[in-house]
Short mmCIF file of C-alpha atoms and ligand atoms in Angstrom, two decimals:
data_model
loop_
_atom_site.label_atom_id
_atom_site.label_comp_id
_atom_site.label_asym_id
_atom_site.label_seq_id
_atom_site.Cartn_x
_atom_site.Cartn_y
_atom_site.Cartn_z
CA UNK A 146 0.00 0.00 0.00
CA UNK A 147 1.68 3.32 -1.00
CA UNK A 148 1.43 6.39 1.21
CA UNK A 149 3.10 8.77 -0.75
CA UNK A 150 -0.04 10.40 -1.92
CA UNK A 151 -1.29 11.12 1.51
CA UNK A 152 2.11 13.11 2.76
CA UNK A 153 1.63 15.36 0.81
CA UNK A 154 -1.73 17.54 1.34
CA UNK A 155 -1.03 16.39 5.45
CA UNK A 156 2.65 18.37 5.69
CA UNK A 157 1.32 21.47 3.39
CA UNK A 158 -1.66 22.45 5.46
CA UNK A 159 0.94 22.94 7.84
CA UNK A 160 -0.10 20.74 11.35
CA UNK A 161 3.93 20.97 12.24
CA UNK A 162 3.01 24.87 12.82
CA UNK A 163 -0.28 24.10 14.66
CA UNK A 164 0.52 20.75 17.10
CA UNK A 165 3.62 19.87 15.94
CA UNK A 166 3.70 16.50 18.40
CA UNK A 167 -0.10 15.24 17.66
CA UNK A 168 0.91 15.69 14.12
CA UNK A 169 4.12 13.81 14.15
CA UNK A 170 1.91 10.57 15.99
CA UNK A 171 -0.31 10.78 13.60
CA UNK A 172 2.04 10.48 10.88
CA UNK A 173 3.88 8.08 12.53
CA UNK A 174 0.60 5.63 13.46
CA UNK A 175 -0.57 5.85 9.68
CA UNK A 176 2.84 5.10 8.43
CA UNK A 177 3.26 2.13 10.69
CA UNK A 178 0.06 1.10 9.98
CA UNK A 179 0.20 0.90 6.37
CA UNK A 180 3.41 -0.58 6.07
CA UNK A 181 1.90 -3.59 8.79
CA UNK A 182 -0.78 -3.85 6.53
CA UNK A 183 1.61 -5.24 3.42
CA UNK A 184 2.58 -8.02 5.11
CA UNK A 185 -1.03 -9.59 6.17
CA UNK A 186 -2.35 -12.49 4.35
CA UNK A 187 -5.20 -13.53 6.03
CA UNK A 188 -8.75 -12.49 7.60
CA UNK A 189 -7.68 -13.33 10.90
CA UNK A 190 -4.97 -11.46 10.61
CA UNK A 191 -6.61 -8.27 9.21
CA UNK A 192 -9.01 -7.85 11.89
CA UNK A 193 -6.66 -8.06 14.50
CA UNK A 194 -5.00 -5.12 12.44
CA UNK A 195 -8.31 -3.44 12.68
CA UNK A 196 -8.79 -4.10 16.41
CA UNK A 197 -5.12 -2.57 16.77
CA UNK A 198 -5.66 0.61 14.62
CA UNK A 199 -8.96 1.61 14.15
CA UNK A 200 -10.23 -0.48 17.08
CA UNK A 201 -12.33 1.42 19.98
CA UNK A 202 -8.97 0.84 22.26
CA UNK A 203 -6.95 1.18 18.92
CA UNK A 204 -3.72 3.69 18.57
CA UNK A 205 -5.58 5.93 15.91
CA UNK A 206 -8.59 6.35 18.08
CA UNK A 207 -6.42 6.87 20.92
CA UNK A 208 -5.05 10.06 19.25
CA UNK A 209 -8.50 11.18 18.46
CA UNK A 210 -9.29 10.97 21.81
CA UNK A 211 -6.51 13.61 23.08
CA UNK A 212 -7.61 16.12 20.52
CA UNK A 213 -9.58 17.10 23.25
CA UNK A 214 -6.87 18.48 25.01
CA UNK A 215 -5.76 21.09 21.57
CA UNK A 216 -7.38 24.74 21.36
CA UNK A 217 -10.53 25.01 19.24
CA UNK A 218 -8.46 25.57 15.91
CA UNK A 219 -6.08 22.98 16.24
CA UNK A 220 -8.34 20.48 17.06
CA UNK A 221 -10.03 21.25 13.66
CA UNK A 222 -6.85 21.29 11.60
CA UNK A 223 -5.63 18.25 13.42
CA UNK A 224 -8.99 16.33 13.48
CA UNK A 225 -9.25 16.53 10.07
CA UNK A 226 -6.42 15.43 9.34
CA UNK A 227 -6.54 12.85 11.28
CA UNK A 228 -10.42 11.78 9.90
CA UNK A 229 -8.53 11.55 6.49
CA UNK A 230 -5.33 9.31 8.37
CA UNK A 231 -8.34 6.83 9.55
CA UNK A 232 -10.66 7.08 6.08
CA UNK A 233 -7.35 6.03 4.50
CA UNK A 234 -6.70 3.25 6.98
CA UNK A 235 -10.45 2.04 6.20
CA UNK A 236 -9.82 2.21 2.47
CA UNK A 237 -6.74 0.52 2.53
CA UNK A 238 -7.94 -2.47 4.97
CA UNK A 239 -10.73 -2.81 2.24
CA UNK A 240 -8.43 -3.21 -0.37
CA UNK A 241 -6.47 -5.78 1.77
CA UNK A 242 -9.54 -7.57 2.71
CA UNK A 243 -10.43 -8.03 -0.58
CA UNK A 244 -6.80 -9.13 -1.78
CA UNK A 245 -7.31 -11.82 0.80
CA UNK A 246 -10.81 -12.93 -0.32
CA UNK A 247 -9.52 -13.02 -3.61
CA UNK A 248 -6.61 -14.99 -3.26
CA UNK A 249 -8.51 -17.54 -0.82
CA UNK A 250 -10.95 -18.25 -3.79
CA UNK A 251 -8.34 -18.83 -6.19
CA UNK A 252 -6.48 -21.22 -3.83
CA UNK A 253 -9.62 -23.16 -4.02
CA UNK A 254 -10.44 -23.35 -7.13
CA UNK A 255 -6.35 -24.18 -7.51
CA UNK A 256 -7.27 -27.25 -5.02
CA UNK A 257 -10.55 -28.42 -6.78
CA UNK A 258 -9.39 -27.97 -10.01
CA UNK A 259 -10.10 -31.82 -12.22
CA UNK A 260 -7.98 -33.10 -14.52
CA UNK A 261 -11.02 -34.61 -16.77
CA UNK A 262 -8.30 -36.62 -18.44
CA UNK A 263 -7.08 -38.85 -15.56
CA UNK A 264 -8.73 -42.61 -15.05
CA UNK A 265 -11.10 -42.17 -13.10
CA UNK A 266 -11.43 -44.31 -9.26
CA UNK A 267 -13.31 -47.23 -9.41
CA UNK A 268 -16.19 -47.77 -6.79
CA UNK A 269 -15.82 -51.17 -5.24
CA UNK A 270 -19.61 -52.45 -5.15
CA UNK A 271 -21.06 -55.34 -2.47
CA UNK A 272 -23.55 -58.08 -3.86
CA UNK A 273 -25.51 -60.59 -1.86
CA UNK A 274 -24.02 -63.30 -0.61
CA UNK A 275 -25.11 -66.85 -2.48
CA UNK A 276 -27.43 -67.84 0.04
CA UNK A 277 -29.32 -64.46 0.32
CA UNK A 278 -29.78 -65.12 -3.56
CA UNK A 279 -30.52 -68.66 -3.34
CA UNK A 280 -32.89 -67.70 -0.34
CA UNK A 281 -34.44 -65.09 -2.21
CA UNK A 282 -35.34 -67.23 -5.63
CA UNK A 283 -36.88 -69.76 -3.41
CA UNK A 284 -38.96 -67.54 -1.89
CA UNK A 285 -39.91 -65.67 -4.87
CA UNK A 286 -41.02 -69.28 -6.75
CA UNK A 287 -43.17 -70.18 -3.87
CA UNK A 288 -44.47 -66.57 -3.17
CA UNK A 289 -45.70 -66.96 -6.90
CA UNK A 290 -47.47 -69.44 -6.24
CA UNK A 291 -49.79 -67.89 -3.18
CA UNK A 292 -47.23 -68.24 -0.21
CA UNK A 293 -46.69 -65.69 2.11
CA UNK A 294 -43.47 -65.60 4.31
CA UNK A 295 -43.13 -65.69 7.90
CA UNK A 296 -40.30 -65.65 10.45
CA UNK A 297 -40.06 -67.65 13.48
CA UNK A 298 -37.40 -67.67 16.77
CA UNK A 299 -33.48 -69.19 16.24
CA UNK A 300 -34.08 -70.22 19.93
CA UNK A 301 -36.94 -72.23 20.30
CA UNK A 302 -39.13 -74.27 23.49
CA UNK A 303 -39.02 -77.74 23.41
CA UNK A 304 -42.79 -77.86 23.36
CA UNK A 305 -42.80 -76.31 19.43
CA UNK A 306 -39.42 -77.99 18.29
CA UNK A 307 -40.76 -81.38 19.45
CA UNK A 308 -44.07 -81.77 21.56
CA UNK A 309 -46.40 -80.25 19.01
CA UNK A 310 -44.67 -82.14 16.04
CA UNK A 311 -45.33 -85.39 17.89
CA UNK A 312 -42.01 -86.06 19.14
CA UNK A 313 -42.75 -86.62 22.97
CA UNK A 314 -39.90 -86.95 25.28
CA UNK A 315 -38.15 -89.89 25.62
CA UNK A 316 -39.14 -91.10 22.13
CA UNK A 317 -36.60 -92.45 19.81
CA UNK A 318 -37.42 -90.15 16.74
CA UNK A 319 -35.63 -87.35 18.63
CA UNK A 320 -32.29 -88.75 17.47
CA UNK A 321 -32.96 -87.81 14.09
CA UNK A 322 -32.09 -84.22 15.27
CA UNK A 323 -28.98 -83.72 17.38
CA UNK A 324 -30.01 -80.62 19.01
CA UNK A 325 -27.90 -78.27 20.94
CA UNK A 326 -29.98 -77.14 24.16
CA UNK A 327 -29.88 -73.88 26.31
CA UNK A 328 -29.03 -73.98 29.72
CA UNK A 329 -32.39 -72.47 30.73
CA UNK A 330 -36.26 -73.69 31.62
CA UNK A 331 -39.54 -71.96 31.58
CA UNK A 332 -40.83 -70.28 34.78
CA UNK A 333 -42.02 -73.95 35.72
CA UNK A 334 -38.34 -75.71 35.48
CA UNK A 335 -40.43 -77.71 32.87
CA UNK A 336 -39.46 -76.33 29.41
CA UNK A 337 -36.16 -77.16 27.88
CA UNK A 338 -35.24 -74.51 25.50
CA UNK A 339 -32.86 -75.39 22.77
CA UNK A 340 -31.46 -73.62 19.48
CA UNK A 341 -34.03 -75.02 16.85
CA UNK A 342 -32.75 -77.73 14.95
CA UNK A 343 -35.56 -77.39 11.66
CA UNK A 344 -37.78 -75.08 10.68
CA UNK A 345 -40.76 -76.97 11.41
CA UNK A 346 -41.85 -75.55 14.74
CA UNK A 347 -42.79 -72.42 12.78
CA UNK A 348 -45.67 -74.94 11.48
CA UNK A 349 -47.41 -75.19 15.34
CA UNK A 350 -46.63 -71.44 15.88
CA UNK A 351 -48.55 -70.26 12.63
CA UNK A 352 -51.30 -72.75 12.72
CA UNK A 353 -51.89 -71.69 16.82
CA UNK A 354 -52.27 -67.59 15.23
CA UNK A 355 -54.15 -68.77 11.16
CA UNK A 356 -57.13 -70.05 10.75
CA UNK A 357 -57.38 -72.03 7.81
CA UNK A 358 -56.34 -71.68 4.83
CA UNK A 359 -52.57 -71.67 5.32
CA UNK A 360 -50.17 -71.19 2.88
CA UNK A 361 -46.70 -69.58 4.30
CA UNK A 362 -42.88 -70.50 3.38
CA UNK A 363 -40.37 -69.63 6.64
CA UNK A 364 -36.89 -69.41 5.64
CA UNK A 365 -34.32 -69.13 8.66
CA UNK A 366 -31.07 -70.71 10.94
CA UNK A 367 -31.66 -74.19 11.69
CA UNK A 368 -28.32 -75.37 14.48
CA UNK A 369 -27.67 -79.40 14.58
CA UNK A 370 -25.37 -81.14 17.24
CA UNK A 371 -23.32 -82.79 13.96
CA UNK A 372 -19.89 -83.63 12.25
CA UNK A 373 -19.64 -81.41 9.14
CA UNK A 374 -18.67 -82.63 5.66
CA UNK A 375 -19.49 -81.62 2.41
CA UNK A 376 -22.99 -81.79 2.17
CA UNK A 377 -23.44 -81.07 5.93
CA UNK A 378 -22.78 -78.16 8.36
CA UNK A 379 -23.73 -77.90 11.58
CA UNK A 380 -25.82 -74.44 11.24
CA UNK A 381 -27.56 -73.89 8.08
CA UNK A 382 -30.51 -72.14 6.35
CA UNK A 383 -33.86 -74.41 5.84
CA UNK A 384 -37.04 -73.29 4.02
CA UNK A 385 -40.49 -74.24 5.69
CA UNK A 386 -43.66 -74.87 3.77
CA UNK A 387 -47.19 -75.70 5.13
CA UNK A 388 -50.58 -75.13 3.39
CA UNK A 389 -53.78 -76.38 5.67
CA UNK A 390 -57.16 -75.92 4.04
CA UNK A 391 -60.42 -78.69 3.36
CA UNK A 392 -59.54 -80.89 0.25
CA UNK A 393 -55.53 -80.47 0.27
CA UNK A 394 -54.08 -83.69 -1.35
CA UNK A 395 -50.58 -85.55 -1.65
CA UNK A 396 -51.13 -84.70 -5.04
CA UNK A 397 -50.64 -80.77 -4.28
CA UNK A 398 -47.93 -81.64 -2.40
CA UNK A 399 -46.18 -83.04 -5.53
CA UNK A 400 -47.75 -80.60 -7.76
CA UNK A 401 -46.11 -77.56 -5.70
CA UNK A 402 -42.69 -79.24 -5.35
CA UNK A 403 -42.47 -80.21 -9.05
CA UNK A 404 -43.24 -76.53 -10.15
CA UNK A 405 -40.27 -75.56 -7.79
CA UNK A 406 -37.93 -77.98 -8.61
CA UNK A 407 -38.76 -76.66 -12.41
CA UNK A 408 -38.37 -73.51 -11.51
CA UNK A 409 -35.23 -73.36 -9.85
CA UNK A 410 -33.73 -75.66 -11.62
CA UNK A 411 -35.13 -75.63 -15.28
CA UNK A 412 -37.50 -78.75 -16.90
CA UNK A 413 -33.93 -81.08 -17.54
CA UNK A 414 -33.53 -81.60 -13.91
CA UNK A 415 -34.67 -85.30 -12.96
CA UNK A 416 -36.76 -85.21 -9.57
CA UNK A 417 -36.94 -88.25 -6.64
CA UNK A 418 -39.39 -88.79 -4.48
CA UNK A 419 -39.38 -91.49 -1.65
CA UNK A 420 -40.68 -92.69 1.28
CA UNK A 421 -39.14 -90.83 4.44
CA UNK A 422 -40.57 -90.99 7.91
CA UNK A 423 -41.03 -87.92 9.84
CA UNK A 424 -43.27 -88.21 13.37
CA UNK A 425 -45.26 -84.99 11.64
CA UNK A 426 -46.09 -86.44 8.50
CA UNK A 427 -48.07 -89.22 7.70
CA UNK A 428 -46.99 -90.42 4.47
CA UNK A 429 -43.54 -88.73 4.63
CA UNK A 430 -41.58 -88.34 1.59
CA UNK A 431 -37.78 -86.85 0.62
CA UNK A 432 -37.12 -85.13 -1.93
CA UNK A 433 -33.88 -85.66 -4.23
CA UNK A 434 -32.15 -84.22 -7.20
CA UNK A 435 -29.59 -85.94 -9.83
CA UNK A 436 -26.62 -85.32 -8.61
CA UNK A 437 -24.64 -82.22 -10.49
CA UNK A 438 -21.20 -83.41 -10.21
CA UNK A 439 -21.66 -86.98 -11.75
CA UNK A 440 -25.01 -86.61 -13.54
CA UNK A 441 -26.69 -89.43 -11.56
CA UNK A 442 -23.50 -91.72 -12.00
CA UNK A 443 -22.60 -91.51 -8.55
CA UNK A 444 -19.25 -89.52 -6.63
CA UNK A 445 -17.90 -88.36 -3.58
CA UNK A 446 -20.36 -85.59 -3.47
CA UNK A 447 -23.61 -87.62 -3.99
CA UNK A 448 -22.46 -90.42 -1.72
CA UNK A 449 -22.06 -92.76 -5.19
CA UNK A 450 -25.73 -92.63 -5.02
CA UNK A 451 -26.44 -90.19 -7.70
CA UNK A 452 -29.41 -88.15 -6.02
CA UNK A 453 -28.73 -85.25 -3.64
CA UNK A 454 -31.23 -84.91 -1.20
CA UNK A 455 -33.21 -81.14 -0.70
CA UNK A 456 -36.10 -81.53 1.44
CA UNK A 457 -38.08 -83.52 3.34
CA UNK A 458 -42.01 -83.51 3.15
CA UNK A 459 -45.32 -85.07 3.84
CA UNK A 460 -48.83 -84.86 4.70
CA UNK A 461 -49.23 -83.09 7.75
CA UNK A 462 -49.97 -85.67 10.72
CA UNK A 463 -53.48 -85.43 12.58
CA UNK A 464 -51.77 -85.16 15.98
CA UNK A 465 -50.35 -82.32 15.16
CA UNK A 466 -53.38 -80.56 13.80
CA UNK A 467 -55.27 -81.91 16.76
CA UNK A 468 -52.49 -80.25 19.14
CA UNK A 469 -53.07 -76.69 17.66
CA UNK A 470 -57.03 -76.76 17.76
CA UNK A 471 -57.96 -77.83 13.86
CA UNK A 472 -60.10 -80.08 13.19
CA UNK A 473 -58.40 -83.55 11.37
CA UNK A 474 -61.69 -84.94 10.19
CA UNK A 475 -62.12 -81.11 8.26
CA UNK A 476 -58.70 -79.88 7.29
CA UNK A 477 -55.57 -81.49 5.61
CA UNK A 478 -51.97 -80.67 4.99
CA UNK A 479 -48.67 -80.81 3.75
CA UNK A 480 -45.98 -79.47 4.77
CA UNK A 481 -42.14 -79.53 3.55
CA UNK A 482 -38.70 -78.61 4.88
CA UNK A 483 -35.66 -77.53 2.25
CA UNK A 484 -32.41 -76.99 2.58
CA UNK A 485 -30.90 -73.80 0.50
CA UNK A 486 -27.00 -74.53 0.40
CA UNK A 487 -28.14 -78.20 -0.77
CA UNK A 488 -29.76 -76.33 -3.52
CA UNK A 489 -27.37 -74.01 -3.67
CA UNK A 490 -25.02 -76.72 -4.54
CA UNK A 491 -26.86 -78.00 -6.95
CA UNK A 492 -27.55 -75.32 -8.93
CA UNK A 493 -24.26 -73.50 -9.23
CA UNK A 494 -21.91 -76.48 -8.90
CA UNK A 495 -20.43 -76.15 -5.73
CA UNK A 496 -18.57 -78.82 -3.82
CA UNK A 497 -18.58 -77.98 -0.74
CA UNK A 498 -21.06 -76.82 1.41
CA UNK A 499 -18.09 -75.06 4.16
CA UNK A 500 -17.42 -72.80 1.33
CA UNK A 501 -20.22 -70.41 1.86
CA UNK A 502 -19.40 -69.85 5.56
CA UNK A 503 -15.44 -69.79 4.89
CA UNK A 504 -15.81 -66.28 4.38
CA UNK A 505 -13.38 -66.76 1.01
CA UNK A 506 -13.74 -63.86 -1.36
CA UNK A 507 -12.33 -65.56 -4.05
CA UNK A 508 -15.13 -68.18 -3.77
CA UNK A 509 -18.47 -65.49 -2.78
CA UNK A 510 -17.01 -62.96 -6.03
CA UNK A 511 -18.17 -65.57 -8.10
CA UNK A 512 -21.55 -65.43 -7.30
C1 FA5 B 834 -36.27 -81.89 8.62
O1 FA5 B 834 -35.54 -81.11 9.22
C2 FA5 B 834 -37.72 -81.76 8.64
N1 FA5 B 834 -38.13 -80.75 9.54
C3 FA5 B 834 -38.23 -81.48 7.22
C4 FA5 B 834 -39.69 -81.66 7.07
C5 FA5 B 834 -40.50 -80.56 7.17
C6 FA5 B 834 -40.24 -82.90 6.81
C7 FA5 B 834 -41.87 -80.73 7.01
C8 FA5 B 834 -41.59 -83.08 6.66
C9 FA5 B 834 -42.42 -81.97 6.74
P1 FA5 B 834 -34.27 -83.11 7.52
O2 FA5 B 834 -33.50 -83.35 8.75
O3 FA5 B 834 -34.21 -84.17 6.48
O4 FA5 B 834 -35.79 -82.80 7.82
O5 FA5 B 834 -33.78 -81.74 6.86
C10 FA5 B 834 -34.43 -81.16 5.76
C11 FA5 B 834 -33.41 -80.60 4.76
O6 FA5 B 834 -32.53 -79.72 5.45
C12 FA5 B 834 -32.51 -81.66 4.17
O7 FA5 B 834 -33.11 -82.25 3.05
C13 FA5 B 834 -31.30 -80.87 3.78
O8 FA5 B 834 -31.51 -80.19 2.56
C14 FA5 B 834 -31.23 -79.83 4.88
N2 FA5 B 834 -30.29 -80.26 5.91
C15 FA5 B 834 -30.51 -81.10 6.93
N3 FA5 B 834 -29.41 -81.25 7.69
C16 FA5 B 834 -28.46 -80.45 7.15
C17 FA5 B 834 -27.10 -80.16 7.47
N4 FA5 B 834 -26.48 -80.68 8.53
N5 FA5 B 834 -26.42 -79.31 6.68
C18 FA5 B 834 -27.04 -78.74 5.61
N6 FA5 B 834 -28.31 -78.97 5.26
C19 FA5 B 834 -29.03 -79.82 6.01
#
């Protein structure tokens, strides 16, 4: 900031003559001043300039204050100038002010600036994991054909795991399910609680809330006491179904689980159905499919049988109708239990059923 222009008119209407000592302060505030003012570079520091200067407490108002003590002429020669000293400090902070401003903006637009020609970054985007897929296809097929999906509790009451699907205590069927219990009892010290080991307790909880007709799929955690291999882990996904109403058939039963199988799996896939025995059905079934590795030849996967096993079904048993209050002699049932990473398998090729809870993202990428 120059002050060369200022000297001039301040010296020639002769303040040296007038109050030779105000005059030189004032002379000697705006020339400090200004020459501070060169080296500031930001807004912070500016106003503490202004706070310094022109500030209530400042030096420049300081000296206006002591004009007071001048005779009535000199005060007006020496206020003057010194309204002039402080319109040029205002002016001049201004300028500075907006030097700053300006300079901040162009730093920015310095530090934003894009270089349209570089590659760009690429996003790295999640997907589903197999079995959320696989989960949500087999839902979709059944919802398409009039299910409607419900959830049920991970950790279950004896009484729905077992008592309601006729499986009292002490009888031999409960082997078939190697269940992991809780260390805990009802309010009576009667009910064992346990982690559920199927799906199939949802079937007592939704029939004790419907009335008739049923038609719901559950998909959830199932949790077995059990050695894993490749076609077994001890937690894994099932899929429930259960449709109650007058007139159901074995023949819906098949009719449903053929239109799955097809549509999961295409028309080419060969289907197996056989006798099975399950305390809550009566006739029970399972369900296989040819084996994908061998093509029904038989390997390590399929056991050399050449079927894969994905669910087990049936007609559901009068007892357990009886046990949630509908009436046998009125309404029939069947009711199935799948087994998603089974199907999984099957449909995509995989070998291993450890591989979708290894956590391996060279295996879940593919998918
Ligand atoms: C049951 O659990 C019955 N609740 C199914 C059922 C429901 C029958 C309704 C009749 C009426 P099972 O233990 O066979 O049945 O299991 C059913 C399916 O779950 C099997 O076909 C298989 O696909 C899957 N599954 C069973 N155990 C395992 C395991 N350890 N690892 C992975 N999948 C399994």
């Amino acid at each position: 900031m120059k002050s060369e222009g200022f000297r001039q008119p301040f010296i020639a209407q002769g303040l040296y003559m007038t109050s030779p000592d105000l005059a030189q302060t004032i002379q000697e505030v705006r020339d400090k001043a200004l020459e501070e003012l060169q080296g500031l570079a930001s807004e912070e520091e500016l106003e503490s300039w202004r706070i310094l200067y022109l500030g209530r407490r400042g030096r420049l108002t300081s000296v206006l204050r002591s004009l007071g003590s001048l005779s009535q002429e000199e005060r007006r020669v020496v206020g003057a100038q010194a309204n002039q000293v402080k319109a040029l400090l205002e002016e001049s902070l201004a300028q500075a002010e907006g030097q700053v401003k300006e300079s901040r903006i162009a730093g920015l637009a310095q530090e934003e600036q894009i270089d349209v020609t570089r590659p760009g970054r690429s996003v790295a985007l999640g997907r589903f994991h197999p079995l959320t897929q696989i989960l949500r296809e087999i839902c979709d097929a059944f919802v398409a054909m009039g299910f409607q999906i419900v959830e049920g509790p991970e950790v279950e009451w004896d009484h729905y795991n077992f008592e309601l699907l006729n499986i009292p205590r002490d009888h031999p069927a409960r082997d078939m399910w190697n269940t992991l219990w809780i260390d805990y009892r009802d309010e009576k010290g009667e009910q064992p609680m346990l982690l559920r080991t199927h799906t199939s307790p949802m079937q007592a909880r939704t029939m004790e809330r419907m009335k008739p007709p049923v038609r719901v799929i559950v998909p959830g955690k199932c949790y077995r006491y059990e050695a894993t291999d490749a076609t077994h882990e001890w937690h894994f996904y099932q899929v429930e179904g259960l449709a109650v109403d007058d007139g159901i058939t074995f023949a819906d039963l098949k009719g449903t689980l053929y239109e799955f199988a097809r549509r999961i799996f295409g028309a080419d896939r060969r289907v197996r159905f056989r006798c099975d025995y399950f305390p809550f059905v009566e006739p029970g079934v399972d369900m296989s499919i040819d084996c994908f590795a061998c093509k029904g030849q038989g390997c390590r996967i399929c056991q050399e049988t050449g079927w894969i096993e994905i669910l087990g079904a049936g007609m559901v048993h009068p007892k357990v109708l009886e046990g949630v209050g509908y009436d046998p002699s009125v309404y029939t049932g069947f009711a199935f239990g799948l087994g998603p990473e089974r199907i999984a398998m099957l449909k995509y090729g995989i070998e291993d059923i450890r591989l979708f809870y290894s956590n391996d993202l060279r295996f879940l990428r593919q998918f």
